[in-house]
Short mmCIF file of C-alpha atoms in Angstrom, two decimals:
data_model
loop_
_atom_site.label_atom_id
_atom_site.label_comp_id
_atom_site.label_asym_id
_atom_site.label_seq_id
_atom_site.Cartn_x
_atom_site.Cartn_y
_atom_site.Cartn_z
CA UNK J 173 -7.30 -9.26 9.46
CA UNK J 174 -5.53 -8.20 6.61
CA UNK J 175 -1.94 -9.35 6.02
CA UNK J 176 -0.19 -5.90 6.87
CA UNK J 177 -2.00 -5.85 9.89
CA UNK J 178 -0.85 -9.62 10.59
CA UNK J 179 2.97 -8.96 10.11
CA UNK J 180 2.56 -5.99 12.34
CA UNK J 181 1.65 -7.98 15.18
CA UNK J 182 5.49 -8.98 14.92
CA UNK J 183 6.61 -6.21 17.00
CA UNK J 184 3.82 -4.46 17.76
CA UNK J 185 4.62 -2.83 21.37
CA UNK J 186 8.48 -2.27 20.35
CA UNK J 187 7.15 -0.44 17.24
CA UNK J 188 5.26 2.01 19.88
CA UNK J 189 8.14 2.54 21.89
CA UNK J 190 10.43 3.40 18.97
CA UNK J 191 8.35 5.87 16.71
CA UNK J 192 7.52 7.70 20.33
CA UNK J 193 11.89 7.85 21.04
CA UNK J 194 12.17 8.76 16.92
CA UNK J 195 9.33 11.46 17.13
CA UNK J 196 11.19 13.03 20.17
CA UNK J 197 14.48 12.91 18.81
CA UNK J 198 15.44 10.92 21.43
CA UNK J 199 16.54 7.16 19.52
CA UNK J 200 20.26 6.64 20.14
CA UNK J 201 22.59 6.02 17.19
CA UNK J 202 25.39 3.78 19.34
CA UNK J 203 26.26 0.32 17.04
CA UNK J 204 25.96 -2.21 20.08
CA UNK J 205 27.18 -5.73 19.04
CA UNK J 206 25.28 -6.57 22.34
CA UNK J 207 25.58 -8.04 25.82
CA UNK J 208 28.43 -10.66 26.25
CA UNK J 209 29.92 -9.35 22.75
CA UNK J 210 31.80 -11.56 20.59
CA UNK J 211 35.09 -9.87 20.04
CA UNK J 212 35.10 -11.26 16.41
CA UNK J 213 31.66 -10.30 15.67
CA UNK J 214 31.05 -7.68 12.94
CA UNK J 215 30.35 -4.50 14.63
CA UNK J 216 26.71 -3.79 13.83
CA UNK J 217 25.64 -0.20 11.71
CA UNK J 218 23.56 2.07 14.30
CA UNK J 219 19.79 2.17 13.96
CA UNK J 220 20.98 6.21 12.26
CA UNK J 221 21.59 4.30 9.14
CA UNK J 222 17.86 3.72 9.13
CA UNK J 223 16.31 6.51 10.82
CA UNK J 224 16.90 10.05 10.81
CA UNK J 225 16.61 12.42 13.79
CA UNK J 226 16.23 16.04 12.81
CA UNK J 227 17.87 18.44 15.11
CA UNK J 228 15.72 21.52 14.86
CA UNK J 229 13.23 20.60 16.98
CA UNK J 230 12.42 18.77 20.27
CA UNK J 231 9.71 16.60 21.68
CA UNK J 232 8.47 19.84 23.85
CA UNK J 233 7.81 21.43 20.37
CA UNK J 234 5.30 18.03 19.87
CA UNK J 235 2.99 19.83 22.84
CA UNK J 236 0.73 21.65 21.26
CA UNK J 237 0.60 19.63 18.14
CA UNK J 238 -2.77 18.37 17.18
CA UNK J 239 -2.19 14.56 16.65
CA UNK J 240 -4.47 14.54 13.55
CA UNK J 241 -3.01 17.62 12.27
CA UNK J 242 0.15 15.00 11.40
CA UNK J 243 -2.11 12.80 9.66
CA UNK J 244 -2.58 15.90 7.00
CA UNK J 245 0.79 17.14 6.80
CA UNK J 246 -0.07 21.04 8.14
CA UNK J 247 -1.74 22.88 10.52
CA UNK J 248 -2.92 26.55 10.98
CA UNK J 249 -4.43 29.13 13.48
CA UNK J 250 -7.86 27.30 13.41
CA UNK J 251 -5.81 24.42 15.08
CA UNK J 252 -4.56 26.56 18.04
CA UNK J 253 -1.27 27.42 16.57
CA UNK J 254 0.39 30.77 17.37
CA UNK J 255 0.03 33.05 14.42
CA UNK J 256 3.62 34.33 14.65
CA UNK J 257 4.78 30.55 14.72
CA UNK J 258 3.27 29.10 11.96
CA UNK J 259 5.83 28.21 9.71
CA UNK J 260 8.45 26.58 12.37
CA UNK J 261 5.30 24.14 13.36
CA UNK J 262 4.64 23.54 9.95
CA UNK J 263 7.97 22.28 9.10
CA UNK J 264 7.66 20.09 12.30
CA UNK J 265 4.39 18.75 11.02
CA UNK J 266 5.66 18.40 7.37
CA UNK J 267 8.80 16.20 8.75
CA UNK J 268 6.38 13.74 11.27
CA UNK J 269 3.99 13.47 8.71
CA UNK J 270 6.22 12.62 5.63
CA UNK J 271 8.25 10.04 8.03
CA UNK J 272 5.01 8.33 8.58
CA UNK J 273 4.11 8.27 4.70
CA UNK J 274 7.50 6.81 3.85
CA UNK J 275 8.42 4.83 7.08
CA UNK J 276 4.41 2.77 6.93
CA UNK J 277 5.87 -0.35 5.72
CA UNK J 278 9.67 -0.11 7.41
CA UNK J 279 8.88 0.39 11.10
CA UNK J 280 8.39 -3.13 12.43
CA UNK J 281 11.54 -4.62 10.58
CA UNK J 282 13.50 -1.64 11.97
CA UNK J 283 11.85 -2.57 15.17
CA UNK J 284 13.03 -5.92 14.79
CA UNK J 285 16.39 -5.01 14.00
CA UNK J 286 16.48 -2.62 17.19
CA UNK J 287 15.51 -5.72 19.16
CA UNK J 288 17.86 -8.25 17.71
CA UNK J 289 20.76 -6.13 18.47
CA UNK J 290 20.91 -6.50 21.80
CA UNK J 291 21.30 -10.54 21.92
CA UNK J 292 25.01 -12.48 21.76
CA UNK J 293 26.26 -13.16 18.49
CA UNK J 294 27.37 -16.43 18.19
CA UNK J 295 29.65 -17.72 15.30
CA UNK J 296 28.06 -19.75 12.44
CA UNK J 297 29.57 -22.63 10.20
CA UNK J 298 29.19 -20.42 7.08
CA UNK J 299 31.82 -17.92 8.72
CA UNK J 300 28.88 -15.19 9.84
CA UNK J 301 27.18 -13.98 12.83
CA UNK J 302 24.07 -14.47 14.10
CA UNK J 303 22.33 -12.57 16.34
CA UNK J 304 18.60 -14.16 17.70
CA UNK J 305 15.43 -12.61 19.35
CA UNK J 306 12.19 -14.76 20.89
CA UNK J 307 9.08 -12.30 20.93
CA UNK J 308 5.34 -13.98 22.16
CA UNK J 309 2.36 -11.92 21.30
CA UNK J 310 0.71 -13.30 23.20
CA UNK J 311 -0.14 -16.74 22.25
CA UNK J 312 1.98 -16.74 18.81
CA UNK J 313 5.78 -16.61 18.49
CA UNK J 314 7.72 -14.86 16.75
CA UNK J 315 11.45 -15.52 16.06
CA UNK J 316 14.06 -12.84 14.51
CA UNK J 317 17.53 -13.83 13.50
CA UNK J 318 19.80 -11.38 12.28
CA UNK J 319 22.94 -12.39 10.12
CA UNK J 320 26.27 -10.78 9.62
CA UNK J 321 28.44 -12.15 7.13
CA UNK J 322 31.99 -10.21 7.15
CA UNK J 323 33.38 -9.85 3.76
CA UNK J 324 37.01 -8.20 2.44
CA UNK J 325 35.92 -4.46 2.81
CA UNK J 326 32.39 -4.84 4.35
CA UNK J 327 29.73 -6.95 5.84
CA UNK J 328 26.51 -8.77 4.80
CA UNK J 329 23.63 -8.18 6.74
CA UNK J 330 20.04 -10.05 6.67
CA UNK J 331 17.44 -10.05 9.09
CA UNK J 332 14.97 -13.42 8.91
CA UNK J 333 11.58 -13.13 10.63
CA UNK J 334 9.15 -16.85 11.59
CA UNK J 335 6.39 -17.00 13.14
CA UNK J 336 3.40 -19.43 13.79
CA UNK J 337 0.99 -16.96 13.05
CA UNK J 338 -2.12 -19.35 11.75
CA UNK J 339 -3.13 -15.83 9.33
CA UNK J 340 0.51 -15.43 8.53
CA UNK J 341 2.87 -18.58 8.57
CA UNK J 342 6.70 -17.34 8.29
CA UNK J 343 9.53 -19.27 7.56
CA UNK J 344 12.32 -17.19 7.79
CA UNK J 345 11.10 -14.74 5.54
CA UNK J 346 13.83 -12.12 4.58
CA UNK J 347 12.55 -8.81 6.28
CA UNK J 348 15.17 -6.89 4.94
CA UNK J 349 19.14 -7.22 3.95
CA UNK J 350 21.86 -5.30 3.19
CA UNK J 351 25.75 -3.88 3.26
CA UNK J 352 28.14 -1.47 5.27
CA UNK J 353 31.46 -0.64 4.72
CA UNK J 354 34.24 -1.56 7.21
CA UNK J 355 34.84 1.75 7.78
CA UNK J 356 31.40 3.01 8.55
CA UNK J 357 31.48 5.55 5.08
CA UNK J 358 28.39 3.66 3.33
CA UNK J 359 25.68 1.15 3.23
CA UNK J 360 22.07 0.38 2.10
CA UNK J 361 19.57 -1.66 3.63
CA UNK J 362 16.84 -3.29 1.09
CA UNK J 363 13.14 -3.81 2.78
CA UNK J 364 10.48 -6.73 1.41
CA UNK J 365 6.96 -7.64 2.73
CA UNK J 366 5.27 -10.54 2.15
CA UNK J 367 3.45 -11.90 -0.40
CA UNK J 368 0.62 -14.82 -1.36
CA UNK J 369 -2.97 -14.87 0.02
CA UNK J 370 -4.29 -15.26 3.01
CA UNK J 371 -3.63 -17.95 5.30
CA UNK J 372 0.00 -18.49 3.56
CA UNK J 373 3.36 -20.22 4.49
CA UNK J 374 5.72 -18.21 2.65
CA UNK J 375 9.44 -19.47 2.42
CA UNK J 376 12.56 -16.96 3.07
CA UNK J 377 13.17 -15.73 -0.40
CA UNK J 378 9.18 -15.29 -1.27
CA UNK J 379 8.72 -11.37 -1.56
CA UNK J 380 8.85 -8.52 -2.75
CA UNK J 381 10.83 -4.97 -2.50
CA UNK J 382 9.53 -2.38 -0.44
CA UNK J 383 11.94 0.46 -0.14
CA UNK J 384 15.88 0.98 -0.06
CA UNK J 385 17.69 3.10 2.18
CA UNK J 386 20.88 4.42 1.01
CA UNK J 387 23.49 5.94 3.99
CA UNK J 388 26.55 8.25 4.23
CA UNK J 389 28.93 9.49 7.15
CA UNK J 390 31.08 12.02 4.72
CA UNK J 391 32.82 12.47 7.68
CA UNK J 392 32.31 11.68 10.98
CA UNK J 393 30.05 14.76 11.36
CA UNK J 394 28.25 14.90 8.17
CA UNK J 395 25.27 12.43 7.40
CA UNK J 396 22.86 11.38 4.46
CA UNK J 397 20.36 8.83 4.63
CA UNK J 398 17.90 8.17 1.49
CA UNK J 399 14.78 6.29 1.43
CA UNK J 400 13.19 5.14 -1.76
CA UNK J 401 10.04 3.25 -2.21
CA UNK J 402 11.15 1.01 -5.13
CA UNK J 403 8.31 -1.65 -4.89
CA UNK J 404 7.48 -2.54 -8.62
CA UNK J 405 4.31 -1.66 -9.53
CA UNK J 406 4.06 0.52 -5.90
CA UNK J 407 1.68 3.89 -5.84
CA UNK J 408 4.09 5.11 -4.16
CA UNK J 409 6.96 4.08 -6.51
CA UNK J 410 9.74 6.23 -7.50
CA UNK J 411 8.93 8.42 -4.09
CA UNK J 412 12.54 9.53 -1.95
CA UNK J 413 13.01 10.91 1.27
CA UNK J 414 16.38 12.65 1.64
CA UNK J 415 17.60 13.79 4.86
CA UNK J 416 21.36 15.19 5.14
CA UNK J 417 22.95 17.26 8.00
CA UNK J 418 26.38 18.96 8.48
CA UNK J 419 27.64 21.25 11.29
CA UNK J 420 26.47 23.98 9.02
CA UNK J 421 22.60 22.95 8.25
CA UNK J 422 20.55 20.34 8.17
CA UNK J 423 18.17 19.62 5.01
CA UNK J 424 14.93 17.22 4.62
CA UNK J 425 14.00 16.84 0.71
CA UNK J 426 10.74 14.92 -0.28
CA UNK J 427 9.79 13.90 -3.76
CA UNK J 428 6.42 12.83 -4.66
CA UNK J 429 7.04 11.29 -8.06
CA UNK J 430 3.10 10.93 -9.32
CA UNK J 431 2.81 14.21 -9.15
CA UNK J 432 5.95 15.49 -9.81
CA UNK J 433 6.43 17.84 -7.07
CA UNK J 434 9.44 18.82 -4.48
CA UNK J 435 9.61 19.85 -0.50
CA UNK J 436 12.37 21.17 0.85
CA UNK J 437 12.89 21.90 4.80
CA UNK J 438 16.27 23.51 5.98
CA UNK J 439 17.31 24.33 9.91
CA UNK J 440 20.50 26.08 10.88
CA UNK J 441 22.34 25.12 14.44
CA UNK J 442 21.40 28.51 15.98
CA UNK J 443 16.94 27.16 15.50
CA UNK J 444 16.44 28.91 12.81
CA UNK J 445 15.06 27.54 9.20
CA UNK J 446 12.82 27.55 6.13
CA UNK J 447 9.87 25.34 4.68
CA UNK J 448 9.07 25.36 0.85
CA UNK J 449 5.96 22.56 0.28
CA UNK J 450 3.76 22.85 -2.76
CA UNK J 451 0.95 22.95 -0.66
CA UNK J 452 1.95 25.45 2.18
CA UNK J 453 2.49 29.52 1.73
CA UNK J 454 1.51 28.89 -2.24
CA UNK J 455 4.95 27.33 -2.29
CA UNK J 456 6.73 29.95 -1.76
CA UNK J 457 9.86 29.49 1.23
CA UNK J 458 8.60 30.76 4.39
CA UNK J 459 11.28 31.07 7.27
CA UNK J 460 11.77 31.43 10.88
CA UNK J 461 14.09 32.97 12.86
CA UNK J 462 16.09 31.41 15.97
CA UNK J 463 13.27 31.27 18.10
CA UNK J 464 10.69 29.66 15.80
CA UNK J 465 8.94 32.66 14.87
CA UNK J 466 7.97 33.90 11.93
CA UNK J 467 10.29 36.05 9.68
CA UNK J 468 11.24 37.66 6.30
CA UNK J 469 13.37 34.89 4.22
CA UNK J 470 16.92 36.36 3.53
#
């Protein structure tokens, strides 16, 4: 087993359940501080600062989606999609499949996160919170604590993973940490992973970046959330995922930086949108109109 495959075991069945609410649009963005909460506990940022839920489509769209079809990033008539629809379920595809290209390495901590949340926070000597989760799977456990520290204008977060995995011991390893404002405007979230051979008892500071996610509420209807893979030395390095939506539009930017190139997806609140991909209509912007069909671009 190699040792991605042995830190997914974490949160294996959570990580289902989540990328099947995030593919549906259906993941909440409330900021529990959980059951029983601690009325001096740091109020926690909402799983939106992580993941982004675009609004132009719906899990019924997902229907008569060819699974693999998301594994390639488009689909056409030869895959049973309606000729006159082509471009809406092409943007659809184009947004699952870049979330799983940039999301790979990010779901189970997120996952973790998602269950830590809803435990009590109980005060700690150092002045932060600490919020714990127990997960057996099924004959190793697992053990996630999540830390809030609250500063003068913000709070310290950092989520610790162990485990007595024989393939993977953790000590509280450091699955991720980060910052939000007080006032909800801002915040970033820094991933790691693991690193060391296999078997390997790695200690809470031994690893290495993943990606960064940087969040904005511009107001409390306007939101940006950007994920860059900033692992040094990464393939994938230098790679962002920008998603930002207003009552006006909604936009979904991807940057592949090996090869230089730009996608760009756009939806307006009335359904309609555009898709502009290197790699779909010869990269010219193709749009649909408010009912997903295919139209002239204005």
């Amino acid at each position: 087993m190699s040792k991605k495959h042995a830190i997914r075991r974490v949160v294996w069945a959570p990580v289902l359940t989540l990328a099947l609410l995030f593919s549906s649009g259906c993941l909440k963005s409330e900021s529990p501080t959980g059951p029983g909460d601690a009325a001096e506990a740091p109020a926690l940022p909402s799983l939106a600062t992580m993941q982004f839920q675009p609004g132009f489509f719906s899990a019924e769209d997902l229907s008569d989606i060819d699974p693999g079809a998301v594994k390639s990033g488009k689909v056409s008539e030869s895959d049973g999609v309606s000729a006159e629809r082509t471009h809406f379920i092409n943007a659809v595809v184009r947004v699952l499949f870049v979330q799983l290209l940039m999301y790979d390495a990010l779901e189970e901590p997120i996952a973790a996160f998602a269950l830590a949340v809803h435990s009590v926070p109980q005060p700690q000597e150092d002045g932060s919170y600490l919020w714990t989760y127990i997960f057996v799977d099924p004959q190793v456990e697992y053990s996630i604590f999540l830390y809030g520290t609250p500063l003068a204008d913000r709070v310290a977060w950092r989520l610790e993973v162990s485990s007595n995995d024989p393939e993977l011991v953790l000590d509280h390893f450091v699955w991720f940490e980060g910052e939000s404002m007080n006032d909800d405007s801002q915040g970033y979230w820094q991933f790691y992973e693991p690193i060391g051979a296999m078997p390997v008892s790695l200690a809470s500071t031994e690893g290495r970046r993943t990606a960064r996610i940087d969040w904005f509420h511009d107001s409390p209807v306007e939101n940006r959330l950007r994920v860059t893979v900033n692992g040094p030395g990464h393939p994938d390095e230098g790679d962002f995922l920008e998603f930002q939506e207003t009552p006006a539009s909604g936009q979904l930017n991807h940057f592949d930086a090996s090869s230089d190139l730009a996608s760009n997806i756009t939806w307006y609140p009335d359904g309609s949108g555009s898709i502009t991909v290197p790699d779909y209509n010869d990269g010219v912007q193709a749009c649909w109109d408010h009912e997903g069909v295919n139209t002239v671009c204005p």
